[in-house]
Tab-separated table of C-alpha atoms in Angstrom:
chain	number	residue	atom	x	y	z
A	425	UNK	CA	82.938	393.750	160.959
A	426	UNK	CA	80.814	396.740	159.412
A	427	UNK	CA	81.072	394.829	155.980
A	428	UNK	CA	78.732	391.787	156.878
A	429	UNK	CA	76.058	394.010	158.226
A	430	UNK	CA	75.001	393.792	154.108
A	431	UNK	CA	74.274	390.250	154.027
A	432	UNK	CA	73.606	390.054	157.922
A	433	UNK	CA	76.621	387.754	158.621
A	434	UNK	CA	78.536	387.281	161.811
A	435	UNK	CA	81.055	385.884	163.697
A	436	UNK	CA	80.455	384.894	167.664
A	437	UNK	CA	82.851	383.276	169.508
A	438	UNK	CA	82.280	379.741	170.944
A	439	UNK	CA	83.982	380.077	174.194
A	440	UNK	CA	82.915	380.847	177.843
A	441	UNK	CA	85.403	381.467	180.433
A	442	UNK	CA	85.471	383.866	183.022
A	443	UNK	CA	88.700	386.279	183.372
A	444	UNK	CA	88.394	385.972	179.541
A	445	UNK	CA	84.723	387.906	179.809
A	446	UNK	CA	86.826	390.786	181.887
A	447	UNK	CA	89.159	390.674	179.461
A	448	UNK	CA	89.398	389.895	175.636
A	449	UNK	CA	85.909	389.256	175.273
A	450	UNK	CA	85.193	392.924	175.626
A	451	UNK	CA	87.895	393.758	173.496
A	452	UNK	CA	86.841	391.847	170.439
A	453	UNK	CA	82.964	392.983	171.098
A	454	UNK	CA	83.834	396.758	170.727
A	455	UNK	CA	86.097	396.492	167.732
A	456	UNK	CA	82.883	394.519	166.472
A	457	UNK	CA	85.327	391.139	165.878
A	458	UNK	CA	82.159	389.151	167.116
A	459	UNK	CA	78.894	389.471	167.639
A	460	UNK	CA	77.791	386.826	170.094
A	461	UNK	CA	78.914	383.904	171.958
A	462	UNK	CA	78.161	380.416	172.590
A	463	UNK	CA	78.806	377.505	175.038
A	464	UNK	CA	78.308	374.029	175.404
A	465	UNK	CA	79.041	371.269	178.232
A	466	UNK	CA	82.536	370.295	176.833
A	467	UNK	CA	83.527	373.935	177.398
A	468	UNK	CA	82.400	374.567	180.869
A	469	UNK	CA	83.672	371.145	181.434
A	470	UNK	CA	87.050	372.432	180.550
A	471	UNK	CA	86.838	376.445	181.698
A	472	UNK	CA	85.298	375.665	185.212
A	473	UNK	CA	87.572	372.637	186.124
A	474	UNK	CA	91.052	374.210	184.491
A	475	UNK	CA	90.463	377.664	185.466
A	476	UNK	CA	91.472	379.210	188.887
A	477	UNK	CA	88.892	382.158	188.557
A	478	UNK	CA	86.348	379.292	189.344
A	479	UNK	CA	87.708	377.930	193.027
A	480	UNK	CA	86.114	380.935	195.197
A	481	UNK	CA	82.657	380.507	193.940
A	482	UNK	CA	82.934	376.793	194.293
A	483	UNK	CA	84.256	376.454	197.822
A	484	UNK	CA	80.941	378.785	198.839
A	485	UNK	CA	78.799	376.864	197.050
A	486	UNK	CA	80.089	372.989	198.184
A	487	UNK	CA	76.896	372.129	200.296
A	488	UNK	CA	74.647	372.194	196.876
A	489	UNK	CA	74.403	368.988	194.965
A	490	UNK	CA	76.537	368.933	192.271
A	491	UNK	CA	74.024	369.913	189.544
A	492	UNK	CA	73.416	373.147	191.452
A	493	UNK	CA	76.555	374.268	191.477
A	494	UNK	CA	77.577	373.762	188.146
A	495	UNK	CA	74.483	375.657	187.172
A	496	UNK	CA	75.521	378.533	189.661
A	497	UNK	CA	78.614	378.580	188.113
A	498	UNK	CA	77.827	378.337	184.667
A	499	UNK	CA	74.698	380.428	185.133
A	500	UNK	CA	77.150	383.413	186.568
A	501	UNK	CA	78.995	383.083	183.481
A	502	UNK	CA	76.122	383.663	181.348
A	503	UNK	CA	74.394	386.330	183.467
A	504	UNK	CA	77.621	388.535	182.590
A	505	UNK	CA	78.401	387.454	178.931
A	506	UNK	CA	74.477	388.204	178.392
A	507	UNK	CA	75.168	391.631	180.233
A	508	UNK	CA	78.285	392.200	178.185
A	509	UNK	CA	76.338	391.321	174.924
A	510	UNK	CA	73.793	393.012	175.535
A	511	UNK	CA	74.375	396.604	173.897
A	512	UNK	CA	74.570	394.450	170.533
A	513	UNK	CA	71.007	393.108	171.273
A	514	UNK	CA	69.360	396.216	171.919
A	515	UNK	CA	71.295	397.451	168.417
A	516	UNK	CA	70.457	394.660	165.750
A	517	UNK	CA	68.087	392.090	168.033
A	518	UNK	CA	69.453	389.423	165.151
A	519	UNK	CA	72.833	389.309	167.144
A	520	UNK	CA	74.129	390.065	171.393
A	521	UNK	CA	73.144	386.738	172.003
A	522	UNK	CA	74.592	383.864	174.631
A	523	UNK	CA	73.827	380.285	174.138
A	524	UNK	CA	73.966	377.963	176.892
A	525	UNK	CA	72.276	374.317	176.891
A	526	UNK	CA	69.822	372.428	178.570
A	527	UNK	CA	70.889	369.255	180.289
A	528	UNK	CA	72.242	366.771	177.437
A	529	UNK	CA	71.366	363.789	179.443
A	530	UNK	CA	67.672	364.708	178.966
A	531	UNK	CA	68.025	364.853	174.718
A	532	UNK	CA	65.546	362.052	174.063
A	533	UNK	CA	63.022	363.188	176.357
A	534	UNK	CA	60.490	366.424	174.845
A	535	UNK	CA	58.909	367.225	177.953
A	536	UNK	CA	61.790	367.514	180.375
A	537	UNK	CA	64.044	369.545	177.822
A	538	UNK	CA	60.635	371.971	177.516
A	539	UNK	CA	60.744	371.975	181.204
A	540	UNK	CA	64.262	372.657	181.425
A	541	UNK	CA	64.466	375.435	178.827
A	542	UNK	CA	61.602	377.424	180.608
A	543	UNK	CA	63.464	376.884	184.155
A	544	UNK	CA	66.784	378.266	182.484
A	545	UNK	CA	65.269	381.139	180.269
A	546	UNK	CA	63.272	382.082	183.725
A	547	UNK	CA	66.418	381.830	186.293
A	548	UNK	CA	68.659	383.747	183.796
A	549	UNK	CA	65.655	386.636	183.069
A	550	UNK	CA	67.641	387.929	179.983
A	551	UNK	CA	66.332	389.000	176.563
A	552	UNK	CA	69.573	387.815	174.590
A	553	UNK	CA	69.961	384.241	175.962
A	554	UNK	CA	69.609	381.606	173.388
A	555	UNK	CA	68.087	377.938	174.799
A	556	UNK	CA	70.435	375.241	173.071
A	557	UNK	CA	67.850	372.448	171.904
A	558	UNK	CA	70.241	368.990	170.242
A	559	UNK	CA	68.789	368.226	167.084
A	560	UNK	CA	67.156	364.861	167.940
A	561	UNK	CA	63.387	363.494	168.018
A	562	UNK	CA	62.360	364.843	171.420
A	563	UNK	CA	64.595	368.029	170.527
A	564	UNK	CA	62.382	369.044	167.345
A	565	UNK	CA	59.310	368.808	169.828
A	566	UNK	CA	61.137	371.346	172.587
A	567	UNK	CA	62.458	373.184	170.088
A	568	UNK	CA	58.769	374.120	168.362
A	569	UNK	CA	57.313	374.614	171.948
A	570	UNK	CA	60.158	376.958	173.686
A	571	UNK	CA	59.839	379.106	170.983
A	572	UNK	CA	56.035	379.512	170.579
A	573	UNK	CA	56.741	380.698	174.671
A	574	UNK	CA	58.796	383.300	173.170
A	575	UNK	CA	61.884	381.383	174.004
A	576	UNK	CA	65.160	382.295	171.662
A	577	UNK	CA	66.557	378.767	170.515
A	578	UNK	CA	69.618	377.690	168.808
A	579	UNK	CA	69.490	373.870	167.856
A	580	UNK	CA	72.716	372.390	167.835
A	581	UNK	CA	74.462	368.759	166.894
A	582	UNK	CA	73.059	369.271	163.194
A	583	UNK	CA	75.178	367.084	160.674
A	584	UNK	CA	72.447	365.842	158.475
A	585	UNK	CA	70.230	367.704	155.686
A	586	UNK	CA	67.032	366.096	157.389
A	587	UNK	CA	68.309	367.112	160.608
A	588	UNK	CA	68.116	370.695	159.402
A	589	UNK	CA	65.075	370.466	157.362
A	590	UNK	CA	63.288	369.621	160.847
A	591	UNK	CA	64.804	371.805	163.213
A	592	UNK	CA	64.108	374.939	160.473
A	593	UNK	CA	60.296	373.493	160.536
A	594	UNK	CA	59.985	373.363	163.874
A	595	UNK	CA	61.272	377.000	164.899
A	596	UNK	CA	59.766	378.491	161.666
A	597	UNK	CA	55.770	376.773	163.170
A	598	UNK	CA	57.511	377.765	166.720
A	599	UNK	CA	58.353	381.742	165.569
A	600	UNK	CA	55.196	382.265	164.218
A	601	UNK	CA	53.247	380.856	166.485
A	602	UNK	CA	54.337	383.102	169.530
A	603	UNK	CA	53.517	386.109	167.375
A	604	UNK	CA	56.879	387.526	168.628
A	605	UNK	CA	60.301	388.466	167.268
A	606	UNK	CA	61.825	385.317	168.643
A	607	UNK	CA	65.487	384.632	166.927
A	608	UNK	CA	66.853	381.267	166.186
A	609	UNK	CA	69.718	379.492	164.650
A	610	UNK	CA	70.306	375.744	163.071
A	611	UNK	CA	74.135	375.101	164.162
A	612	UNK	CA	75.062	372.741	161.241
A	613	UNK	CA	78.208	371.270	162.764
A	614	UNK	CA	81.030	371.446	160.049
A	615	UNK	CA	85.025	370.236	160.453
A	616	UNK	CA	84.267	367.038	161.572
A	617	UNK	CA	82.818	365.599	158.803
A	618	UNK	CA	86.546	366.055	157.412
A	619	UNK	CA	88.465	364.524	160.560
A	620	UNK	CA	86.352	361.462	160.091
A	621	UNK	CA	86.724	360.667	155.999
A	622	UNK	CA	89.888	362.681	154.741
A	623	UNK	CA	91.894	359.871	155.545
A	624	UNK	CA	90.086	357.552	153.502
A	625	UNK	CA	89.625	360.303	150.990
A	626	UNK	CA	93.328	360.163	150.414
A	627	UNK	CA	93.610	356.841	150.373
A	628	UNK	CA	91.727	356.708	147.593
A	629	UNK	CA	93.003	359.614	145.904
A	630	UNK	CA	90.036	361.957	146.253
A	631	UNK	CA	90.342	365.709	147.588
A	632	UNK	CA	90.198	366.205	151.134
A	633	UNK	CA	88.528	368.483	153.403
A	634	UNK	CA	85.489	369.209	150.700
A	635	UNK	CA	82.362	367.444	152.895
A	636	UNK	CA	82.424	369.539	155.708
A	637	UNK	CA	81.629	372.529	153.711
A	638	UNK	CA	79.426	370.910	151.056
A	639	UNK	CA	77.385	369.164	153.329
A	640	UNK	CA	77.105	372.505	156.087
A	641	UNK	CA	76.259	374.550	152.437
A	642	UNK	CA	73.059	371.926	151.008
A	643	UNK	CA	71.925	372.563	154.674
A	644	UNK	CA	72.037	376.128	154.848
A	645	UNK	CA	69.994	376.086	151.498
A	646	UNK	CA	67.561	374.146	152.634
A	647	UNK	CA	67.289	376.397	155.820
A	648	UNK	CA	66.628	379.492	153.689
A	649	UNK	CA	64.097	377.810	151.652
A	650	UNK	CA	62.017	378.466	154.630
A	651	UNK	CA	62.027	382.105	153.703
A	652	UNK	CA	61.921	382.987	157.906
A	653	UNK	CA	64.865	386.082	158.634
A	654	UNK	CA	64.320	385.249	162.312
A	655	UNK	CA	66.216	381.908	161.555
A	656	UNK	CA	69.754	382.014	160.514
A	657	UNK	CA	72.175	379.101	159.789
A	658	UNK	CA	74.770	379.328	162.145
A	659	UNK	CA	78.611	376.912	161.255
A	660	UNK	CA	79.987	375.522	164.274
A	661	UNK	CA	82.486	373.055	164.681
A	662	UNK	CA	84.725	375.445	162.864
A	663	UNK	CA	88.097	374.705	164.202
A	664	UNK	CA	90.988	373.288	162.113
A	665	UNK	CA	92.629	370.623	164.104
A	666	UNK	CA	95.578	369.323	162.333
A	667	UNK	CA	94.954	368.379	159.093
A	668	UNK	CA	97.273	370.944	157.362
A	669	UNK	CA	94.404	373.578	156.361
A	670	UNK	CA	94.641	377.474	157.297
A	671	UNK	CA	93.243	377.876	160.813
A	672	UNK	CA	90.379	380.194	159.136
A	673	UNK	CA	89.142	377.676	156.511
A	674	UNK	CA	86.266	377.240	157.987
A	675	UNK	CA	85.390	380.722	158.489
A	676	UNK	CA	86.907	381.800	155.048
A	677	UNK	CA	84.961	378.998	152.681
A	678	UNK	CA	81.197	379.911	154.494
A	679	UNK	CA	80.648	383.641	154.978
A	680	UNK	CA	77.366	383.435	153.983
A	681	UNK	CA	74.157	385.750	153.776
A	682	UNK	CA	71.820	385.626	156.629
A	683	UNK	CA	74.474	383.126	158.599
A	684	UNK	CA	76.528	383.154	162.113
A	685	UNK	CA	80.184	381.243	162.507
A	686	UNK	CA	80.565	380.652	165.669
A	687	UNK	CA	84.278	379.760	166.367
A	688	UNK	CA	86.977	379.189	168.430
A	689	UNK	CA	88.863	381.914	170.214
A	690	UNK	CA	91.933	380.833	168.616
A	691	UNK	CA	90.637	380.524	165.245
A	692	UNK	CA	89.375	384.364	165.523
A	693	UNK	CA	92.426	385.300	166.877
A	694	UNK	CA	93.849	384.142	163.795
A	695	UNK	CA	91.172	385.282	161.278
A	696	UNK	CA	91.486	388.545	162.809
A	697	UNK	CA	95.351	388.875	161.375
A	698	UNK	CA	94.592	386.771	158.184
A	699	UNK	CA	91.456	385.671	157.094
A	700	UNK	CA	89.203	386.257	154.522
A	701	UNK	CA	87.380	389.042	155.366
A	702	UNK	CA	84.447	389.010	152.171
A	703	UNK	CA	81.870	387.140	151.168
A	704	UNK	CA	81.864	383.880	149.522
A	705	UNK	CA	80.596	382.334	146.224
A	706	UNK	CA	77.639	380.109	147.577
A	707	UNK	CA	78.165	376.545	145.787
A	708	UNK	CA	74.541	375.643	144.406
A	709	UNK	CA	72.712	373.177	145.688
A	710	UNK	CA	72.914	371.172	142.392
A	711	UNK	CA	76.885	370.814	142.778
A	712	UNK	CA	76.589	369.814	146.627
A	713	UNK	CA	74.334	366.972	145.211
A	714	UNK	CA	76.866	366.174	142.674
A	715	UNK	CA	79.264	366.026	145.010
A	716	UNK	CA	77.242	363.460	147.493
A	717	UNK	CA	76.847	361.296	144.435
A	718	UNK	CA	80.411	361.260	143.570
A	719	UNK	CA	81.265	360.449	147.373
A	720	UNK	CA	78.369	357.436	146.958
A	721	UNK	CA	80.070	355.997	143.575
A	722	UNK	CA	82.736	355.859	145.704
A	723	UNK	CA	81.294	353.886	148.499
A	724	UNK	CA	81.213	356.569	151.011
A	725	UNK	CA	77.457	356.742	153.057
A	726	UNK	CA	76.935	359.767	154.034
A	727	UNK	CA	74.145	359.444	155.809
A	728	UNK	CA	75.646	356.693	157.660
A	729	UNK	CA	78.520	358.920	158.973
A	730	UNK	CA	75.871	362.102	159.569
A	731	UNK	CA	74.343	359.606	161.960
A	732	UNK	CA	77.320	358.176	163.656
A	733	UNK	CA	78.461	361.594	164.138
A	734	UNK	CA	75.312	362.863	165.650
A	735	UNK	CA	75.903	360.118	168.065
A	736	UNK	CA	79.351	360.518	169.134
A	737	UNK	CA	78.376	364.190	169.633
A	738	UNK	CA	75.682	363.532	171.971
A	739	UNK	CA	77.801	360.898	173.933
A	740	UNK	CA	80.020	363.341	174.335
A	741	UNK	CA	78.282	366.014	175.457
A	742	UNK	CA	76.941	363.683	177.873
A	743	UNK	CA	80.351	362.364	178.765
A	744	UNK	CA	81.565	365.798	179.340
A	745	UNK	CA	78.427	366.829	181.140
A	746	UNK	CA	79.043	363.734	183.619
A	747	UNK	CA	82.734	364.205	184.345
A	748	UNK	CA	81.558	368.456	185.536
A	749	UNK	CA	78.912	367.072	187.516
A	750	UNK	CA	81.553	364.915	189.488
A	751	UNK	CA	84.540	367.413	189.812
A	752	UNK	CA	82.392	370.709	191.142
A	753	UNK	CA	82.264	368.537	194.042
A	754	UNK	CA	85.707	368.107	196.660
């Protein structure tokens, strides 16, 4: 949409599947819907093992162990939506970009993510692929040292404000270190913050669906306070999932400056015919706080649930990664 291009604010879409690249992908690139994409294991798990564009490809590639050929098949898929993005690259270098990640079973080990990000960013040979780096220990270490190689990096699985005060260090010492313009976003993961607490929220008569939003906002200010244009929040977990909100809440409450959403196809399907479509008021830092204090008084940790959620995600990006990894192979 030509009216972010202002505050440098986009949408990408956080779905990979192949007839869809043929199809409404490039539709909803050149009417400038989105401006990027992303993937993750949970949705190759689901594109590659419910999709029938997949079988051909994976009956050729059968003799492979079953790592290879999910990476020949997800690889494909990237190769094209890099080729597709492309043209938006080349235009504004701060958006055109794919995402795909690096093996989540090796997210508390430094040196074989680094490893693995060079092998991926080398097979794929594209300017406008993104390494995804989860926000953990080992992560923060990769993260710094893929992009001082001139690697692109989006860190993902960020719930916590210290989780996205260390990722922004580490690709700020990272960006300026490999003397390049190397691109990076912090995806501050958003809805399910509110899946997990509203219930108790309205148990105890509070407001629901508030710490999502709060919490993704304190990060994003503390990612700007880094003052580094090459690194841009991006909002993902963005999807409303039952809890009687408009599908494009989460888009509509954080169109930010210098910010990506990246959400699901449905939910841009529906912000396309009714969401907000301007800028938001950007609650201050000093009301998220008050907020967090107010949840504290009472008795809600949220740290505590910031860390659970951090590890449910990376269980299930594991789990998810596990279950492809068994049915590539008949």
């Amino acid at each position: 949409m030509k009216q972010f291009e202002d505050i440098n604010y986009s949408i990408w879409c956080d779905f990979i599947e192949r007839d869809f690249l043929e199809n409404r992908f490039q539709e909803i690139i050149n009417d400038e819907t989105i401006k990027g994409a992303t993937s993750n294991p949970a949705i190759f798990e689901s594109s590659i093992t419910s999709s029938g564009a997949y079988e051909q490809q994976l009956l050729i590639l059968q003799a492979n162990d079953n790592k290879a050929i999910y990476e020949e098949l997800a690889f494909t898929d990237i190769k094209r939506a890099a080729e597709l993005l492309e043209p938006l690259y080349s235009n504004n270098s701060d958006n055109g970009f794919i995402s795909i990640e690096v093996d989540p079973l090796l997210c508390d080990d430094a040196e074989a993510t680094i490893a693995e990000g060079l092998r991926i960013s080398k097979y794929l040979n594209a300017d406008n692929v993104m390494i995804k780096i989860p926000a953990t220990q080992a992560g923060y270490v990769a993260m710094r040292e893929l992009t001082s190689k001139g690697i692109h990096v989006n860190a993902t699985l960020i719930f916590s404000v210290e989780q996205a005060i260390e990722c922004a260090k580490a690709l700020d010492e990272g960006i300026k270190a490999s003397n390049k313009n190397i691109k990076a976003v912090v995806s501050v993961f958003v809805s399910r913050f509110d899946r997990v607490i509203d219930g108790d929220l309205i148990l105890k008569g509070l407001t629901p669906s508030k710490l999502g939003i709060i919490n993704a906002t304190k990060c994003y200010h503390e990612i700007e306070k880094f003052e580094n244009k090459n690194i841009r929040t991006l909002f993902a977990s963005t999807g409303v999932k039952g809890n009687g909100l408009s599908p494009t809440y989460y888009i509509d409450n954080l169109i930010y400056p210098n910010s990506v959403n990246t959400a699901p196809l449905s939910t841009i399907e529906e912000w396309i015919k009714d969401g907000k479509k301007e800028a938001c008021e950007i609650l201050s830092e000093a009301k998220c706080d008050e907020y967090f204090e107010e949840l504290s008084k009472e008795g809600f940790n949220v740290d505590e649930i910031s860390k659970k959620l951090l590890e449910d995600g990376l269980e299930s990006f594991k789990v998810s990664f596990k279950e492809l990894l068994e049915k590539v192979k008949n």
